[in-house]
Short mmCIF file of C-alpha atoms in Angstrom, two decimals:
data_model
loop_
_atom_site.label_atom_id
_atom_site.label_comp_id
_atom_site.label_asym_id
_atom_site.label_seq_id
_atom_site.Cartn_x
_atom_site.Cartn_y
_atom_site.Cartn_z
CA UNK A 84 9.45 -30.62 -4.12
CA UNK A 85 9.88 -27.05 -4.51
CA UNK A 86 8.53 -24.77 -1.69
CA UNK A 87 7.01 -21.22 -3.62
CA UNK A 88 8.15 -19.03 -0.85
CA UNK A 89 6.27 -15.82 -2.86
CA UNK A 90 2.77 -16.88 -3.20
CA UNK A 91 -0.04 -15.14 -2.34
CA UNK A 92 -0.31 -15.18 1.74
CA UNK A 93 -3.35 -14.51 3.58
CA UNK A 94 -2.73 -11.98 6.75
CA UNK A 95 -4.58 -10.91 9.55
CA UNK A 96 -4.49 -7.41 10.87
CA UNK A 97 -4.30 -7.03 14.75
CA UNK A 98 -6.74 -4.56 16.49
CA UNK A 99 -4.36 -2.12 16.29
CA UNK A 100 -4.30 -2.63 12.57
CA UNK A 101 -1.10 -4.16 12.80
CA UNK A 102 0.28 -6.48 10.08
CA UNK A 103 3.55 -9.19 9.94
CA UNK A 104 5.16 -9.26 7.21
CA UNK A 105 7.53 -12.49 6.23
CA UNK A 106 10.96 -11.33 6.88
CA UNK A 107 12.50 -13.03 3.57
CA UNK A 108 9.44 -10.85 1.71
CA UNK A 109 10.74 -7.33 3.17
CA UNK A 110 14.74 -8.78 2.21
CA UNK A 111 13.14 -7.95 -1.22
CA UNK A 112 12.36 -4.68 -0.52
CA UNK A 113 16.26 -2.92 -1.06
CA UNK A 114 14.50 -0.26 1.16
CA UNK A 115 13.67 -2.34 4.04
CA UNK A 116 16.68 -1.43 6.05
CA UNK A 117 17.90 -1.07 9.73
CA UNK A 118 16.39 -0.93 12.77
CA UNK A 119 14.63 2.30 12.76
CA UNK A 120 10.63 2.45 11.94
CA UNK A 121 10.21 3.79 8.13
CA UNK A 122 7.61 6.19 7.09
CA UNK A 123 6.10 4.39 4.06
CA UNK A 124 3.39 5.00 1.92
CA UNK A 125 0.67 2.54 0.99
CA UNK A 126 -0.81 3.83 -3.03
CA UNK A 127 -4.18 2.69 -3.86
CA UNK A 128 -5.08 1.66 -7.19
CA UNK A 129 -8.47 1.11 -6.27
CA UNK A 130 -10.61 0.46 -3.06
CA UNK A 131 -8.76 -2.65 -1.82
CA UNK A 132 -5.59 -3.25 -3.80
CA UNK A 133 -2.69 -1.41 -1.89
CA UNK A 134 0.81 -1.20 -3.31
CA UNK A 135 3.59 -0.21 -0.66
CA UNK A 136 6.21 2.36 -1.21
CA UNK A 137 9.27 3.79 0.46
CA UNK A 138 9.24 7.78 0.91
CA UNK A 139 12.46 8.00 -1.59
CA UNK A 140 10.08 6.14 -3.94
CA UNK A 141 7.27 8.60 -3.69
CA UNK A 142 9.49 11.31 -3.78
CA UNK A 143 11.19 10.22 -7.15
CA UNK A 144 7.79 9.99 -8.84
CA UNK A 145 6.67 13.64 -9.88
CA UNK A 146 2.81 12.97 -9.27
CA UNK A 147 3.36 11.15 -5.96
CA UNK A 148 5.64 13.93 -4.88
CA UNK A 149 3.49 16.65 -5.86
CA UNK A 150 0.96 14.59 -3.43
CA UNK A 151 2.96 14.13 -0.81
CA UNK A 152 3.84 18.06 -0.75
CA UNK A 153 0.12 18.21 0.18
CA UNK A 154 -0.11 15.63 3.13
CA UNK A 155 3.43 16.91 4.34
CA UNK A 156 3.62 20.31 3.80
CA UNK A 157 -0.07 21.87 3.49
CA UNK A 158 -1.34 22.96 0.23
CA UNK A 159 -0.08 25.93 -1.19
CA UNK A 160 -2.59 29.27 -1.89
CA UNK A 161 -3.42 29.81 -5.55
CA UNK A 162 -5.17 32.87 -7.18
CA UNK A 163 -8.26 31.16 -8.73
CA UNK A 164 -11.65 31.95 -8.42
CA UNK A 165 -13.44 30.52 -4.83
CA UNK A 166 -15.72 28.65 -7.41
CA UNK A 167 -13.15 27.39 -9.39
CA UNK A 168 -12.41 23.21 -8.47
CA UNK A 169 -10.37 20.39 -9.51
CA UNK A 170 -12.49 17.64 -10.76
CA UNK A 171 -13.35 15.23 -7.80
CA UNK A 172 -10.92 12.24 -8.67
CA UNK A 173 -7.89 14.51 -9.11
CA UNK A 174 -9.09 16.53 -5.45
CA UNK A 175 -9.07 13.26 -4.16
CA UNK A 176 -5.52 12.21 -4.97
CA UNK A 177 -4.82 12.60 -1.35
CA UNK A 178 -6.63 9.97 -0.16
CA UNK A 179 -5.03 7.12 -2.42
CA UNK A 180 -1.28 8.22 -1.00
CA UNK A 181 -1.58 6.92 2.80
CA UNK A 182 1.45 7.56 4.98
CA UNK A 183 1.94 4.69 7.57
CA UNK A 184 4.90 3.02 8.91
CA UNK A 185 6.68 -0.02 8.61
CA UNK A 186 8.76 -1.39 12.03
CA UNK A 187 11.76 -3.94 11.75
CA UNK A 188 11.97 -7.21 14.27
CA UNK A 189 11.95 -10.81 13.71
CA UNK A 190 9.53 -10.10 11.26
CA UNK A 191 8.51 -6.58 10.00
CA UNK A 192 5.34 -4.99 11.31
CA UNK A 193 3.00 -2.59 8.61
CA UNK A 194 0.41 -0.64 10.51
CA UNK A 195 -2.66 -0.36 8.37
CA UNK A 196 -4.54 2.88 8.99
CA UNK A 197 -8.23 3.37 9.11
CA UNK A 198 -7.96 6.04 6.07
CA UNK A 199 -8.77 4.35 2.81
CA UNK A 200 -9.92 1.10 3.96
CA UNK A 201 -13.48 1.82 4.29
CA UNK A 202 -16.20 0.71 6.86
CA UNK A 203 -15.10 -2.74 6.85
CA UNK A 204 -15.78 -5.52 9.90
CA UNK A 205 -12.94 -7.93 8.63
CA UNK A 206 -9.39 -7.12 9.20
CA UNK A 207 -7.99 -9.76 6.68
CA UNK A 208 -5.55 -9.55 3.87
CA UNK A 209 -3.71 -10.88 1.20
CA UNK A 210 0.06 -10.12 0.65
CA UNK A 211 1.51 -10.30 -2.27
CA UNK A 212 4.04 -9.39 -4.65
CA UNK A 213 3.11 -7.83 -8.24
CA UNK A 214 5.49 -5.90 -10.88
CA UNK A 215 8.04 -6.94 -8.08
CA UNK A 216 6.14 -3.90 -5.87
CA UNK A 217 4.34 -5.44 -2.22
CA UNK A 218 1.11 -5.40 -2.55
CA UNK A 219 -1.79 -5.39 0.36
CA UNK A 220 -5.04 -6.30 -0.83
CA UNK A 221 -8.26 -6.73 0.75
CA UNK A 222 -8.86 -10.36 1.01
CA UNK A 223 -12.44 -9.83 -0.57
CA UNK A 224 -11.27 -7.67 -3.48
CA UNK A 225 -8.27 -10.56 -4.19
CA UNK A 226 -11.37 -13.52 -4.07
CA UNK A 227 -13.13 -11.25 -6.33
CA UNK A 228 -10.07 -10.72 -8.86
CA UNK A 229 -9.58 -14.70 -8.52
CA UNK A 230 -13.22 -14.85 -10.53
CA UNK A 231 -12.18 -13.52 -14.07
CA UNK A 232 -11.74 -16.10 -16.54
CA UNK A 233 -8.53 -17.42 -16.92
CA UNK A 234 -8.23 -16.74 -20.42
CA UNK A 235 -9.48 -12.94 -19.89
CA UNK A 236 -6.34 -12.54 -18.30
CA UNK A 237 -3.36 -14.35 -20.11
#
């Protein structure tokens, strides 16, 4: 019998917000290197449904980099009027680019931070891979996803 080693896998977070991640799953990361914690970034598609990236990754994508100027180096003064905005889902670009960290071991350890995952009680999720990005899902938005019909989906 084959063994899918790549399924979806249920995870629990620690107190401290602390995920394991299968070793053989971060051996298909090409980033997921060495023995030094990375500074990785988790992107949100929507409330719930994570995808992990390295910082070369974000970097190499112009509207993630632009982003990540923000949240690394401060935003930079412009000459508009003080009543002048960005509409409110571009101003809040920053919120769906979360920098985190990712710590090698036995197994690798993702630290999932407060910011972006709501006021929630339950510290589960689901990991799993998708366009052959990781992907950390709330395990309440993956049930919900698991309700379309089949056939609105293939």
């Amino acid at each position: 019998m084959v063994e899918p080693l790549f399924k979806p896998v249920p995870v629990p977070a620690g107190a401290d917000g602390r995920i394991t991640i299968p070793f053989g799953w971060c051996q298909r990361l090409p980033w997921a290197t060495g023995d030094e914690t990375l500074l990785v970034w988790l992107l949100m598609l929507v409330p719930g449904r994570f995808r992990l990236l390295s910082d070369p990754e974000v970097q190499q994508d112009p509207a993630l980099n632009e982003i990540r100027s923000v949240l690394v180096d401060g935003p930079t003064l412009a000459a508009i009027p003080a009543t002048t905005f960005d509409p409110s889902g571009k101003a809040a670009l920053v919120g769906r680019l979360i920098p985190t960290s990712l710590s090698p071991g036995a197994s690798w350890r993702l630290i999932v931070p407060k910011q972006g995952m709501g006021r929630r009680e339950r510290n589960e999720y689901v990991l799993m891979f998708s366009l052959g990005y990781l992907e950390l899902w709330f395990a309440e938005t993956y049930a919900e996803a698991l309700t379309a019909p089949l056939d609105a989906v293939i």
